Coordinates of C-alpha atoms in Angstrom, one line a residue:
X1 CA -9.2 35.8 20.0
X2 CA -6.3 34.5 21.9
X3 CA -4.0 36.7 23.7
X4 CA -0.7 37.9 22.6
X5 CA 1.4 35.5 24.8
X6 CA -0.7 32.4 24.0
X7 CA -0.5 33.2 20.3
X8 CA 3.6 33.9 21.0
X9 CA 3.9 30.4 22.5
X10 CA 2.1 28.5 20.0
X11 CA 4.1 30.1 17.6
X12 CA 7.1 28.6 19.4
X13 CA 6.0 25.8 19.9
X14 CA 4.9 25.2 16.0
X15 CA 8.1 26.7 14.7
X16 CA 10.2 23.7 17.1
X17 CA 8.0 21.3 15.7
X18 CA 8.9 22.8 12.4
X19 CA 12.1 22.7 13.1
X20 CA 12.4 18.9 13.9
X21 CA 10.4 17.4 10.9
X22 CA 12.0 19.3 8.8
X23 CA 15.5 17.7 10.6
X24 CA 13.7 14.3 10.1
X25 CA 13.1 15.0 6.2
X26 CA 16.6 15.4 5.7
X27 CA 17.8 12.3 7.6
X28 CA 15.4 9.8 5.6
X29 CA 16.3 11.4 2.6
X30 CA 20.1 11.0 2.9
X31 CA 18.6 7.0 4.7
X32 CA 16.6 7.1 1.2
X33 CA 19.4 7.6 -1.2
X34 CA 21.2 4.4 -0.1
X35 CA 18.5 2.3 0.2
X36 CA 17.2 3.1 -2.8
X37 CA 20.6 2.2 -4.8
X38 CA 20.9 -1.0 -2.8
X39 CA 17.1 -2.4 -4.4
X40 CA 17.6 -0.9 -7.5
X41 CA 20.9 -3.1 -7.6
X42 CA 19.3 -6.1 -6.0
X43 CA 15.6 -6.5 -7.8
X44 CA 16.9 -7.6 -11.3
X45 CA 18.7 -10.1 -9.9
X46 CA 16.5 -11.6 -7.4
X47 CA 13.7 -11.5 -10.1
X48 CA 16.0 -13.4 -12.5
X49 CA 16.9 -16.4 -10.5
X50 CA 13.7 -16.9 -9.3
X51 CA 12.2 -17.2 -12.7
X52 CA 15.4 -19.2 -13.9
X53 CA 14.5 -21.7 -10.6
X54 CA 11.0 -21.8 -11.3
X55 CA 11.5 -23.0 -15.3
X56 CA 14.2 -25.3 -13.5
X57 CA 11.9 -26.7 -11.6
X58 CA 8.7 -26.7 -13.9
X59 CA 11.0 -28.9 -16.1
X60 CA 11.7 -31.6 -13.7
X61 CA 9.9 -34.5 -12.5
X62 CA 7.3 -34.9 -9.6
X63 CA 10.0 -37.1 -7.8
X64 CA 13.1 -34.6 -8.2
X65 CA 11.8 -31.5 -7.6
X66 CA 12.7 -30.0 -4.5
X67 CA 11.1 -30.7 -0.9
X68 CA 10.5 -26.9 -0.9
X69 CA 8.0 -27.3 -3.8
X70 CA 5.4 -30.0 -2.4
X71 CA 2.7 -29.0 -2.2
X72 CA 0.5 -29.9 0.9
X73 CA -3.2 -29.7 2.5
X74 CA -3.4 -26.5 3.8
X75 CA -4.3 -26.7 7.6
X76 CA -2.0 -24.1 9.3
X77 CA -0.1 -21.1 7.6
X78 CA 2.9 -18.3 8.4
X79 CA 1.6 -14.8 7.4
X80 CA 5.2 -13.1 7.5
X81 CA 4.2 -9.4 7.9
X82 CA 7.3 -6.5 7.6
X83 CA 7.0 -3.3 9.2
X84 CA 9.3 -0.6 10.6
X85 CA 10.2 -0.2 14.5
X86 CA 9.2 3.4 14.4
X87 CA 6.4 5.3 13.3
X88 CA 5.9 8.9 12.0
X89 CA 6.1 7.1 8.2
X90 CA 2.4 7.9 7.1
X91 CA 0.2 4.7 6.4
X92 CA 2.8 2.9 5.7
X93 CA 2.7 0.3 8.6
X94 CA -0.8 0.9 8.6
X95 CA -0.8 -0.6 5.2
X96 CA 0.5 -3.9 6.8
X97 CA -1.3 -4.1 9.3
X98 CA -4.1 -4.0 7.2
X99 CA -3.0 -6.6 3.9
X100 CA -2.1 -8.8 6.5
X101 CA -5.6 -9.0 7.8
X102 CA -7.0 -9.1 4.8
X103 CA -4.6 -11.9 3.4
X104 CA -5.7 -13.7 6.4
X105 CA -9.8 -12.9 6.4
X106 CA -9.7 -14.0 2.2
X107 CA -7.7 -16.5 1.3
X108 CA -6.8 -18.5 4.6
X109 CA -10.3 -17.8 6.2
X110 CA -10.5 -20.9 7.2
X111 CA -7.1 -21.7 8.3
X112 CA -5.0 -21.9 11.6
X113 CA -2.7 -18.7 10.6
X114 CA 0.4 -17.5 12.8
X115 CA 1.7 -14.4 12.3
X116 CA 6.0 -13.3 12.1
X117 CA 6.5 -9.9 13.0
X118 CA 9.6 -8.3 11.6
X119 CA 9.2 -4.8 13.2
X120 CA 7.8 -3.4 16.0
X121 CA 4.6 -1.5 14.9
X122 CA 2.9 -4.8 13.3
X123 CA 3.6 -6.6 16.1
X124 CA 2.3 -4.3 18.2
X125 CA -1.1 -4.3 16.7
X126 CA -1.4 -8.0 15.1
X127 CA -0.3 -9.6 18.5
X128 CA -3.8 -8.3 19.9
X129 CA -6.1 -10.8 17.6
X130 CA -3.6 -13.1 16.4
X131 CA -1.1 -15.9 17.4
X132 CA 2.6 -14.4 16.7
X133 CA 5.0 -17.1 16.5
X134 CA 7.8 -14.7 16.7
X135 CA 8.7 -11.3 16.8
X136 CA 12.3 -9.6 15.3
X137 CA 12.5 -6.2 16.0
X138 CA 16.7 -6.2 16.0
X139 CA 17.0 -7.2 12.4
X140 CA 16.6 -3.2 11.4
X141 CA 19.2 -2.0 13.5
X142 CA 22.0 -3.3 11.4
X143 CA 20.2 -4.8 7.9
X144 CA 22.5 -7.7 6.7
X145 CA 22.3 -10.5 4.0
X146 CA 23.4 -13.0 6.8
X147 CA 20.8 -11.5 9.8
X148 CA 17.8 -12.0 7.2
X149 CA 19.4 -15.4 5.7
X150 CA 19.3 -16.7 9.3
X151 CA 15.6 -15.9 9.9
X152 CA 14.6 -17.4 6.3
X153 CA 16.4 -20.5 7.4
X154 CA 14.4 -20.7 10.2
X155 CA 11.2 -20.4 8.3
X156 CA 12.4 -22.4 6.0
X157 CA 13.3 -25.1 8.3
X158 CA 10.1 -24.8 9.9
X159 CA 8.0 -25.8 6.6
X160 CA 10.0 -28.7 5.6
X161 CA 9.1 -30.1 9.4
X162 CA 5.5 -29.4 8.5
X163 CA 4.6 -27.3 11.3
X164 CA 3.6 -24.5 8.5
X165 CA 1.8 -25.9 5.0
X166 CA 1.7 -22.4 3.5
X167 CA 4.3 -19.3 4.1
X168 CA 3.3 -15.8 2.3
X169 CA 5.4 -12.4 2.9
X170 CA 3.5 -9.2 3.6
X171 CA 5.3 -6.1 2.5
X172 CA 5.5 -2.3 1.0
X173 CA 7.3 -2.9 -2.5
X174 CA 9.4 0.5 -3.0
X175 CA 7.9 2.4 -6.1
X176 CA 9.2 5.7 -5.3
X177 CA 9.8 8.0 -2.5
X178 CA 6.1 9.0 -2.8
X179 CA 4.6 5.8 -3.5
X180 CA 5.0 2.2 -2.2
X181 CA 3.0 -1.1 -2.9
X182 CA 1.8 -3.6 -0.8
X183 CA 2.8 -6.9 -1.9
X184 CA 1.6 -10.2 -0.7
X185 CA 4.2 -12.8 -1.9
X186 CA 3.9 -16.8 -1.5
X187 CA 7.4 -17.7 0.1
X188 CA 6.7 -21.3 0.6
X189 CA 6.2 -23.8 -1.1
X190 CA 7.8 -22.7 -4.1
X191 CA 5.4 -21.9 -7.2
X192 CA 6.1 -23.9 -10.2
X193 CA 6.2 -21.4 -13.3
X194 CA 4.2 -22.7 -16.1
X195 CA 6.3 -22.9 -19.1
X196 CA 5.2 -23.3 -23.0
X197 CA 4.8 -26.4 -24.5
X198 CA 6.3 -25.2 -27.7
X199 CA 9.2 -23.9 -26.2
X200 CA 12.2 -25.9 -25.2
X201 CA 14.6 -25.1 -23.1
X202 CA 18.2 -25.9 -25.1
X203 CA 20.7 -25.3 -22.5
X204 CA 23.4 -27.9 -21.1
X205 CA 23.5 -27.9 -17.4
X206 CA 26.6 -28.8 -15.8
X207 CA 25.2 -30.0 -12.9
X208 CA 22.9 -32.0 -14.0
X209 CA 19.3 -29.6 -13.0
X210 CA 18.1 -31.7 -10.1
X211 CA 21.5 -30.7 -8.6
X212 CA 21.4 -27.3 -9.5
X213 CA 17.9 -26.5 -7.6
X214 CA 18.6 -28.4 -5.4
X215 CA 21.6 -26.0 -4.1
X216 CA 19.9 -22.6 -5.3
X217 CA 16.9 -23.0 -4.1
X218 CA 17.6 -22.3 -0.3
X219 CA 19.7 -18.8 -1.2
X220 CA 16.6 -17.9 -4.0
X221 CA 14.5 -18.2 -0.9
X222 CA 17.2 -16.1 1.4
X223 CA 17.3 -14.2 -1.4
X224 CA 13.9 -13.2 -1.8
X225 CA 13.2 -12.3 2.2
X226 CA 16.6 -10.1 2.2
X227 CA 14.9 -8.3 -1.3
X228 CA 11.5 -7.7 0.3
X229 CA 13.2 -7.0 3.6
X230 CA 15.2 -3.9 1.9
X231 CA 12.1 -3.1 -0.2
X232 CA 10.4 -2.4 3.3
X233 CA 13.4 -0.6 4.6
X234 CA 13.5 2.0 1.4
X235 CA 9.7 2.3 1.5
X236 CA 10.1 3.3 4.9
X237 CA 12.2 6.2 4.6
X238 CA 10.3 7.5 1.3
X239 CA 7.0 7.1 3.7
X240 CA 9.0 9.0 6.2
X241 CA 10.5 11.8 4.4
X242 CA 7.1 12.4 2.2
X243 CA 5.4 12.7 5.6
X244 CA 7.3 14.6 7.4
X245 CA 7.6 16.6 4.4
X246 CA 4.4 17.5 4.7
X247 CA 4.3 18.0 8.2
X248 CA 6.6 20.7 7.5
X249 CA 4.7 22.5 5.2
X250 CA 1.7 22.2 7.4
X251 CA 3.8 23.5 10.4
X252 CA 4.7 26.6 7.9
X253 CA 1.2 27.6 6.7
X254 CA 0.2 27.1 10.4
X255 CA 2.8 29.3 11.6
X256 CA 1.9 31.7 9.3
X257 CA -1.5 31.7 10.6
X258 CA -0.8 32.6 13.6
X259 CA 1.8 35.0 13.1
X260 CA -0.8 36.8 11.1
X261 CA -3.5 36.5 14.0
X262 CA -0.6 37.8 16.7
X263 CA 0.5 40.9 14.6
X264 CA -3.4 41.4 13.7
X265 CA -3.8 41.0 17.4
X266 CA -0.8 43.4 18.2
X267 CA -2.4 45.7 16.0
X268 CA -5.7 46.1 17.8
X269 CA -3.6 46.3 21.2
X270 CA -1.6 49.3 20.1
X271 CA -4.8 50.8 18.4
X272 CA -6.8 50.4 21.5
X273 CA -3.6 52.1 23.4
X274 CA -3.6 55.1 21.5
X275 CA -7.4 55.6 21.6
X276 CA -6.8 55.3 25.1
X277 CA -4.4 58.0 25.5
X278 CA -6.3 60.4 22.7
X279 CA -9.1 59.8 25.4
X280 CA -7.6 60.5 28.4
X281 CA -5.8 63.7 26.3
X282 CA -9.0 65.3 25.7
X283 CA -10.9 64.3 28.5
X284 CA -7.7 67.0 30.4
X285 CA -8.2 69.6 27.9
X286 CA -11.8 69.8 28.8

């Protein structure tokens, strides 16, 4: 059994440790709140216009649909993989680390695939065995509509020069605070959504529809990074606070531990004490 004064510094040393995940629990849960209310605001919306741009474009010819919807060979694709800058969040970049690889080993085996890194950790790891074209870690400093519609323009511009035939989006879909998804998500080019025969759409579209995808198209695409951008960012702080939520409570029960091994400890100390002075009492008498 340890000594009293390693058991008294361990038990320092746990109860700091305590101390500051328990500190970190609160700040992602007050980081948590917000980013919460901004997806909750943001996903029906984003959802909506791309399933109204998709019937748009479903309904329109081969010849005046939008360049962001041909559909090429594919030879070389963008894996676009989101992660956090920190860690201490649990699997969660883990988790990307890993459905990027597997997006990569199953469906573009056989393909010349580039990685973008939007946060540190993935980077860190996928740089090792793949070719990263480029690497953001700034963009979570200060998470803005324009800083993300600047990067999709990018990749965007990027595809419709050909250099990438395929673009899918690797990222933890916020569930709850406890739980978050890993989504894979094509980005580019655009999948057409297949619409029923026997149902027409009777709407008059002022511009005419070629027009109208043609100009929402581009900020459904900025739209839809910037959603799985924040979806990432309020997974993040849910994997955070649940884990260091539970670092807490394993901090308690093994301060607890100890505390009862160093007064069990004590115990024998001052036991052993007054034996030893009953002892050397009698050992006088006689």
């Amino acid at each position: 059994m340890a000594n009293l004064k390693e058991l008294r510094s361990r038990i320092t040393s746990v109860s700091s440790t305590m101390q500051i995940t328990s500190a970190m629990k609160l700040v992602s849960a007050a980081k948590l709140s917000k980013a919460q209310d901004a997806i909750t605001a943001m996903r029906p919306y984003s959802e909506k216009l791309t399933e109204l741009l998709q019937s748009l474009s479903a309904s329109l010819d081969a010849d005046s649909g939008s360049p962001f919807a041909e559909q090429r060979e594919v030879k070389k694709v963008l894996i676009v993989a989101i992660s956090s800058n920190r860690g201490l969040a649990g699997a969660f970049n883990t988790n990307i680390v890993k459905g990027a690889r597997a997006v990569a080993a199953s469906k573009y085996s056989d393909k010349n695939v580039e990685i973008l890194t939007l946060g540190k950790k993935a980077n860190d790891v996928l740089s090792k065995t793949y070719t990263v074209a480029e690497n953001n870690n700034s963009i979570f400093e200060d998470l803005k509509y324009d800083t993300v519609a600047a990067i999709a323009e990018n990749i965007m511009q990027s595809f419709l020069d050909g250099k990438y035939d395929e673009i899918s989006i690797v990222y933890n879909q916020f569930v709850n605070a406890a739980t978050q998804d890993v989504i894979t998500e094509q980005f580019l080019p655009i999948e057409k959504f297949e619409t029923d025969e026997n149902v027409t759409l009777d709407y008059i579209f002022e511009p005419e529809k070629e027009q109208i995808v043609k100009d929402l198209i581009p900020k459904s695409l900025k739209m839809q990074l910037f959603k799985a951008m924040s979806d990432s960012l309020a997974s993040e702080h849910g994997a955070r606070m649940t884990a260091m939520h539970k670092a807490t409570d394993n901090a308690t029960e093994l301060r607890d531990a100890l505390k009862l091994s160093y007064n069990k400890a004590r115990q024998a100390a001052i036991t052993n004490e007054i034996l030893e002075i009953v002892g050397g009492a009698e050992a006088l008498n006689n």
